[in-house]
mmCIF file of C-alpha atoms in Angstrom:
data_model
loop_
_atom_site.group_PDB
_atom_site.id
_atom_site.type_symbol
_atom_site.label_atom_id
_atom_site.label_comp_id
_atom_site.label_asym_id
_atom_site.label_seq_id
_atom_site.Cartn_x
_atom_site.Cartn_y
_atom_site.Cartn_z
ATOM 1 C CA UNK A 266 37.405 11.550 62.583
ATOM 2 C CA UNK A 267 33.891 10.779 61.412
ATOM 3 C CA UNK A 268 33.991 13.807 59.111
ATOM 4 C CA UNK A 269 37.171 12.461 57.505
ATOM 5 C CA UNK A 270 35.529 9.047 57.209
ATOM 6 C CA UNK A 271 32.536 10.610 55.411
ATOM 7 C CA UNK A 272 34.848 12.561 53.087
ATOM 8 C CA UNK A 273 36.692 9.323 52.300
ATOM 9 C CA UNK A 274 33.442 7.519 51.551
ATOM 10 C CA UNK A 275 32.379 10.322 49.229
ATOM 11 C CA UNK A 276 35.777 10.294 47.514
ATOM 12 C CA UNK A 277 35.532 6.535 46.965
ATOM 13 C CA UNK A 278 32.046 6.933 45.531
ATOM 14 C CA UNK A 279 33.450 9.518 43.124
ATOM 15 C CA UNK A 280 36.337 7.221 42.183
ATOM 16 C CA UNK A 281 38.999 9.379 43.848
ATOM 17 C CA UNK A 282 41.037 6.667 45.548
ATOM 18 C CA UNK A 283 43.964 8.952 46.402
ATOM 19 C CA UNK A 284 41.813 11.374 48.385
ATOM 20 C CA UNK A 285 39.893 8.509 49.962
ATOM 21 C CA UNK A 286 43.081 6.849 51.158
ATOM 22 C CA UNK A 287 44.404 10.127 52.551
ATOM 23 C CA UNK A 288 41.171 10.893 54.414
ATOM 24 C CA UNK A 289 40.927 7.339 55.757
ATOM 25 C CA UNK A 290 44.480 7.534 57.073
ATOM 26 C CA UNK A 291 43.676 10.833 58.785
ATOM 27 C CA UNK A 292 40.518 9.333 60.278
ATOM 28 C CA UNK A 293 42.434 6.247 61.381
ATOM 29 C CA UNK A 294 45.062 8.413 63.101
ATOM 30 C CA UNK A 295 42.395 10.423 64.889
ATOM 31 C CA UNK A 296 40.518 7.300 66.020
ATOM 32 C CA UNK A 297 43.773 5.791 67.290
ATOM 33 C CA UNK A 298 44.454 8.899 69.401
ATOM 34 C CA UNK A 299 41.041 8.833 71.084
ATOM 35 C CA UNK A 300 40.305 6.947 74.277
ATOM 36 C CA UNK A 301 38.578 3.618 73.561
ATOM 37 C CA UNK A 302 34.882 4.180 72.924
ATOM 38 C CA UNK A 303 32.516 1.517 71.591
ATOM 39 C CA UNK A 304 30.488 4.123 69.714
ATOM 40 C CA UNK A 305 33.529 5.067 67.613
ATOM 41 C CA UNK A 306 35.032 1.600 67.398
ATOM 42 C CA UNK A 307 32.845 0.513 64.493
ATOM 43 C CA UNK A 308 33.924 3.555 62.448
ATOM 44 C CA UNK A 309 37.560 2.905 63.269
ATOM 45 C CA UNK A 310 37.302 -0.736 62.210
ATOM 46 C CA UNK A 311 35.366 0.146 59.071
ATOM 47 C CA UNK A 312 38.109 2.649 58.133
ATOM 48 C CA UNK A 313 40.708 -0.077 58.602
ATOM 49 C CA UNK A 314 38.719 -2.497 56.440
ATOM 50 C CA UNK A 315 38.431 0.039 53.623
ATOM 51 C CA UNK A 316 42.159 0.791 53.864
ATOM 52 C CA UNK A 317 42.846 -2.945 53.752
ATOM 53 C CA UNK A 318 40.710 -3.195 50.617
ATOM 54 C CA UNK A 319 42.767 -0.439 49.033
ATOM 55 C CA UNK A 320 45.922 -2.337 49.995
ATOM 56 C CA UNK A 321 44.572 -5.429 48.225
ATOM 57 C CA UNK A 322 43.805 -3.321 45.187
ATOM 58 C CA UNK A 323 47.376 -1.973 45.274
ATOM 59 C CA UNK A 324 48.954 -5.431 45.423
ATOM 60 C CA UNK A 325 49.586 -5.522 49.171
ATOM 61 C CA UNK A 326 47.189 -8.320 50.087
ATOM 62 C CA UNK A 327 49.672 -9.806 52.559
ATOM 63 C CA UNK A 328 49.669 -6.561 54.540
ATOM 64 C CA UNK A 329 45.868 -6.395 54.433
ATOM 65 C CA UNK A 330 45.548 -9.955 55.727
ATOM 66 C CA UNK A 331 47.730 -9.158 58.741
ATOM 67 C CA UNK A 332 45.560 -6.160 59.624
ATOM 68 C CA UNK A 333 42.309 -8.021 58.986
ATOM 69 C CA UNK A 334 43.418 -10.768 61.347
ATOM 70 C CA UNK A 335 44.103 -8.117 63.992
ATOM 71 C CA UNK A 336 40.637 -6.559 63.762
ATOM 72 C CA UNK A 337 38.639 -9.789 63.371
ATOM 73 C CA UNK A 338 37.724 -10.028 67.091
ATOM 74 C CA UNK A 339 36.166 -6.558 66.967
ATOM 75 C CA UNK A 340 34.203 -7.418 63.820
ATOM 76 C CA UNK A 341 32.884 -10.624 65.384
ATOM 77 C CA UNK A 342 31.977 -8.924 68.659
ATOM 78 C CA UNK A 343 30.167 -6.063 66.942
ATOM 79 C CA UNK A 344 27.846 -8.131 64.718
ATOM 80 C CA UNK A 345 27.212 -5.162 62.396
ATOM 81 C CA UNK A 346 25.939 -6.422 59.021
ATOM 82 C CA UNK A 347 27.692 -3.794 56.888
ATOM 83 C CA UNK A 348 30.988 -4.192 58.716
ATOM 84 C CA UNK A 349 30.844 -7.986 58.521
ATOM 85 C CA UNK A 350 30.066 -7.937 54.811
ATOM 86 C CA UNK A 351 32.870 -5.492 54.072
ATOM 87 C CA UNK A 352 35.322 -7.367 56.304
ATOM 88 C CA UNK A 353 34.740 -10.833 54.849
ATOM 89 C CA UNK A 354 34.534 -9.502 51.290
ATOM 90 C CA UNK A 355 37.872 -7.741 51.720
ATOM 91 C CA UNK A 356 39.367 -10.824 53.344
ATOM 92 C CA UNK A 357 38.163 -12.999 50.450
ATOM 93 C CA UNK A 358 39.618 -10.556 47.915
ATOM 94 C CA UNK A 359 42.937 -10.579 49.782
ATOM 95 C CA UNK A 360 43.069 -14.366 49.818
ATOM 96 C CA UNK A 361 42.240 -14.512 46.115
ATOM 97 C CA UNK A 362 45.001 -11.992 45.436
ATOM 98 C CA UNK A 363 47.355 -14.249 47.395
ATOM 99 C CA UNK A 364 46.177 -17.208 45.271
ATOM 100 C CA UNK A 365 44.540 -18.922 48.261
ATOM 101 C CA UNK A 366 41.064 -19.779 46.975
ATOM 102 C CA UNK A 367 40.176 -22.149 49.837
ATOM 103 C CA UNK A 368 40.592 -19.406 52.444
ATOM 104 C CA UNK A 369 38.831 -16.994 50.077
ATOM 105 C CA UNK A 370 35.918 -19.414 49.941
ATOM 106 C CA UNK A 371 35.800 -19.592 53.755
ATOM 107 C CA UNK A 372 35.683 -15.802 54.004
ATOM 108 C CA UNK A 373 33.069 -15.608 51.250
ATOM 109 C CA UNK A 374 30.912 -18.164 53.040
ATOM 110 C CA UNK A 375 31.041 -15.987 56.166
ATOM 111 C CA UNK A 376 29.784 -13.024 54.120
ATOM 112 C CA UNK A 377 27.059 -15.135 52.510
ATOM 113 C CA UNK A 378 26.033 -16.353 55.982
ATOM 114 C CA UNK A 379 25.550 -12.737 57.059
ATOM 115 C CA UNK A 380 23.515 -12.085 53.911
ATOM 116 C CA UNK A 381 21.331 -15.135 54.462
ATOM 117 C CA UNK A 382 20.654 -14.209 58.101
ATOM 118 C CA UNK A 383 19.676 -10.683 57.073
ATOM 119 C CA UNK A 384 17.276 -12.109 54.488
ATOM 120 C CA UNK A 385 15.012 -13.316 57.308
ATOM 121 C CA UNK A 386 14.251 -9.765 58.418
ATOM 122 C CA UNK A 387 12.936 -8.501 55.076
ATOM 123 C CA UNK A 388 9.266 -7.573 55.031
ATOM 124 C CA UNK A 389 8.535 -5.626 51.861
ATOM 125 C CA UNK A 390 9.227 -5.980 48.186
ATOM 126 C CA UNK A 391 11.400 -2.870 48.268
ATOM 127 C CA UNK A 392 13.499 -4.356 51.072
ATOM 128 C CA UNK A 393 13.948 -7.570 49.105
ATOM 129 C CA UNK A 394 15.078 -5.708 45.982
ATOM 130 C CA UNK A 395 17.501 -3.604 48.040
ATOM 131 C CA UNK A 396 18.817 -6.786 49.682
ATOM 132 C CA UNK A 397 19.628 -8.264 46.264
ATOM 133 C CA UNK A 398 21.716 -5.244 45.345
ATOM 134 C CA UNK A 399 23.334 -4.826 48.754
ATOM 135 C CA UNK A 400 24.352 -8.465 49.140
ATOM 136 C CA UNK A 401 25.516 -9.131 45.581
ATOM 137 C CA UNK A 402 29.175 -8.595 46.520
ATOM 138 C CA UNK A 403 29.136 -11.429 49.058
ATOM 139 C CA UNK A 404 27.808 -13.879 46.482
ATOM 140 C CA UNK A 405 30.112 -12.573 43.735
ATOM 141 C CA UNK A 406 33.038 -13.213 46.035
ATOM 142 C CA UNK A 407 31.909 -16.809 46.550
ATOM 143 C CA UNK A 408 31.427 -17.225 42.793
ATOM 144 C CA UNK A 409 35.003 -15.991 42.190
ATOM 145 C CA UNK A 410 36.278 -18.412 44.830
ATOM 146 C CA UNK A 411 34.440 -21.315 43.215
ATOM 147 C CA UNK A 412 35.792 -20.432 39.787
ATOM 148 C CA UNK A 413 39.377 -19.828 40.893
ATOM 149 C CA UNK A 414 39.672 -22.607 43.453
ATOM 150 C CA UNK A 415 37.513 -25.489 42.338
ATOM 151 C CA UNK A 416 37.229 -24.308 38.759
ATOM 152 C CA UNK A 417 33.606 -25.377 39.030
ATOM 153 C CA UNK A 418 31.403 -23.194 36.866
ATOM 154 C CA UNK A 419 28.314 -25.264 37.760
ATOM 155 C CA UNK A 420 28.793 -24.592 41.483
ATOM 156 C CA UNK A 421 29.507 -20.925 40.730
ATOM 157 C CA UNK A 422 26.282 -20.633 38.747
ATOM 158 C CA UNK A 423 24.362 -22.361 41.557
ATOM 159 C CA UNK A 424 25.702 -19.792 44.041
ATOM 160 C CA UNK A 425 24.595 -16.932 41.816
ATOM 161 C CA UNK A 426 21.169 -18.475 41.256
ATOM 162 C CA UNK A 427 20.805 -18.921 45.022
ATOM 163 C CA UNK A 428 21.589 -15.228 45.486
ATOM 164 C CA UNK A 429 19.113 -14.162 42.823
ATOM 165 C CA UNK A 430 16.418 -16.340 44.436
ATOM 166 C CA UNK A 431 16.834 -14.569 47.792
ATOM 167 C CA UNK A 432 13.825 -12.259 47.406
ATOM 168 C CA UNK A 433 11.606 -15.185 46.427
ATOM 169 C CA UNK A 434 12.862 -17.257 49.352
ATOM 170 C CA UNK A 435 12.213 -14.329 51.696
ATOM 171 C CA UNK A 436 8.717 -13.901 50.298
ATOM 172 C CA UNK A 437 7.960 -17.596 50.723
ATOM 173 C CA UNK A 438 9.164 -17.515 54.311
ATOM 174 C CA UNK A 439 7.024 -14.455 54.940
ATOM 175 C CA UNK A 440 3.959 -16.123 53.421
ATOM 176 C CA UNK A 441 3.145 -12.861 51.694
ATOM 177 C CA UNK A 442 1.978 -12.824 48.095
ATOM 178 C CA UNK A 443 3.660 -9.683 46.774
ATOM 179 C CA UNK A 444 7.240 -9.177 45.644
#
């Protein structure tokens, strides 16, 4: 199952959505046939989240939202940063696709909350730069929600500026002079 998951991730990175979807479905089937195991649960949920994202992309946001609601308790219980970011980003995209910007904003704020909490753990300049790249999707999602829902470009710009200031804020909190 994990091998299929890795193949799917590689296929997505290469832009091969068809192969990725096929491998994720195989992985999902294998995970579903296994006895419950917390060590595999995060992979299973992550597969589901990626499949839900592909559903959103294919115009089936309603279907994705049903599945995301089903797996939310596992995501919350796990507290994995990557899984949380992917989950709430996918949920926000699904709500935007369903023309529900207020729920998209709520999901985006959850993702941004995860990003902000992770900011506290950064120690080096390299970690801060990587954080900016890794967390950009959460803030972009909130920007899209602000623009689509409130139609407030000033608030959207403020969100993006807040994201871009993350490394500086982390450095200030660290009391360390180097970026």
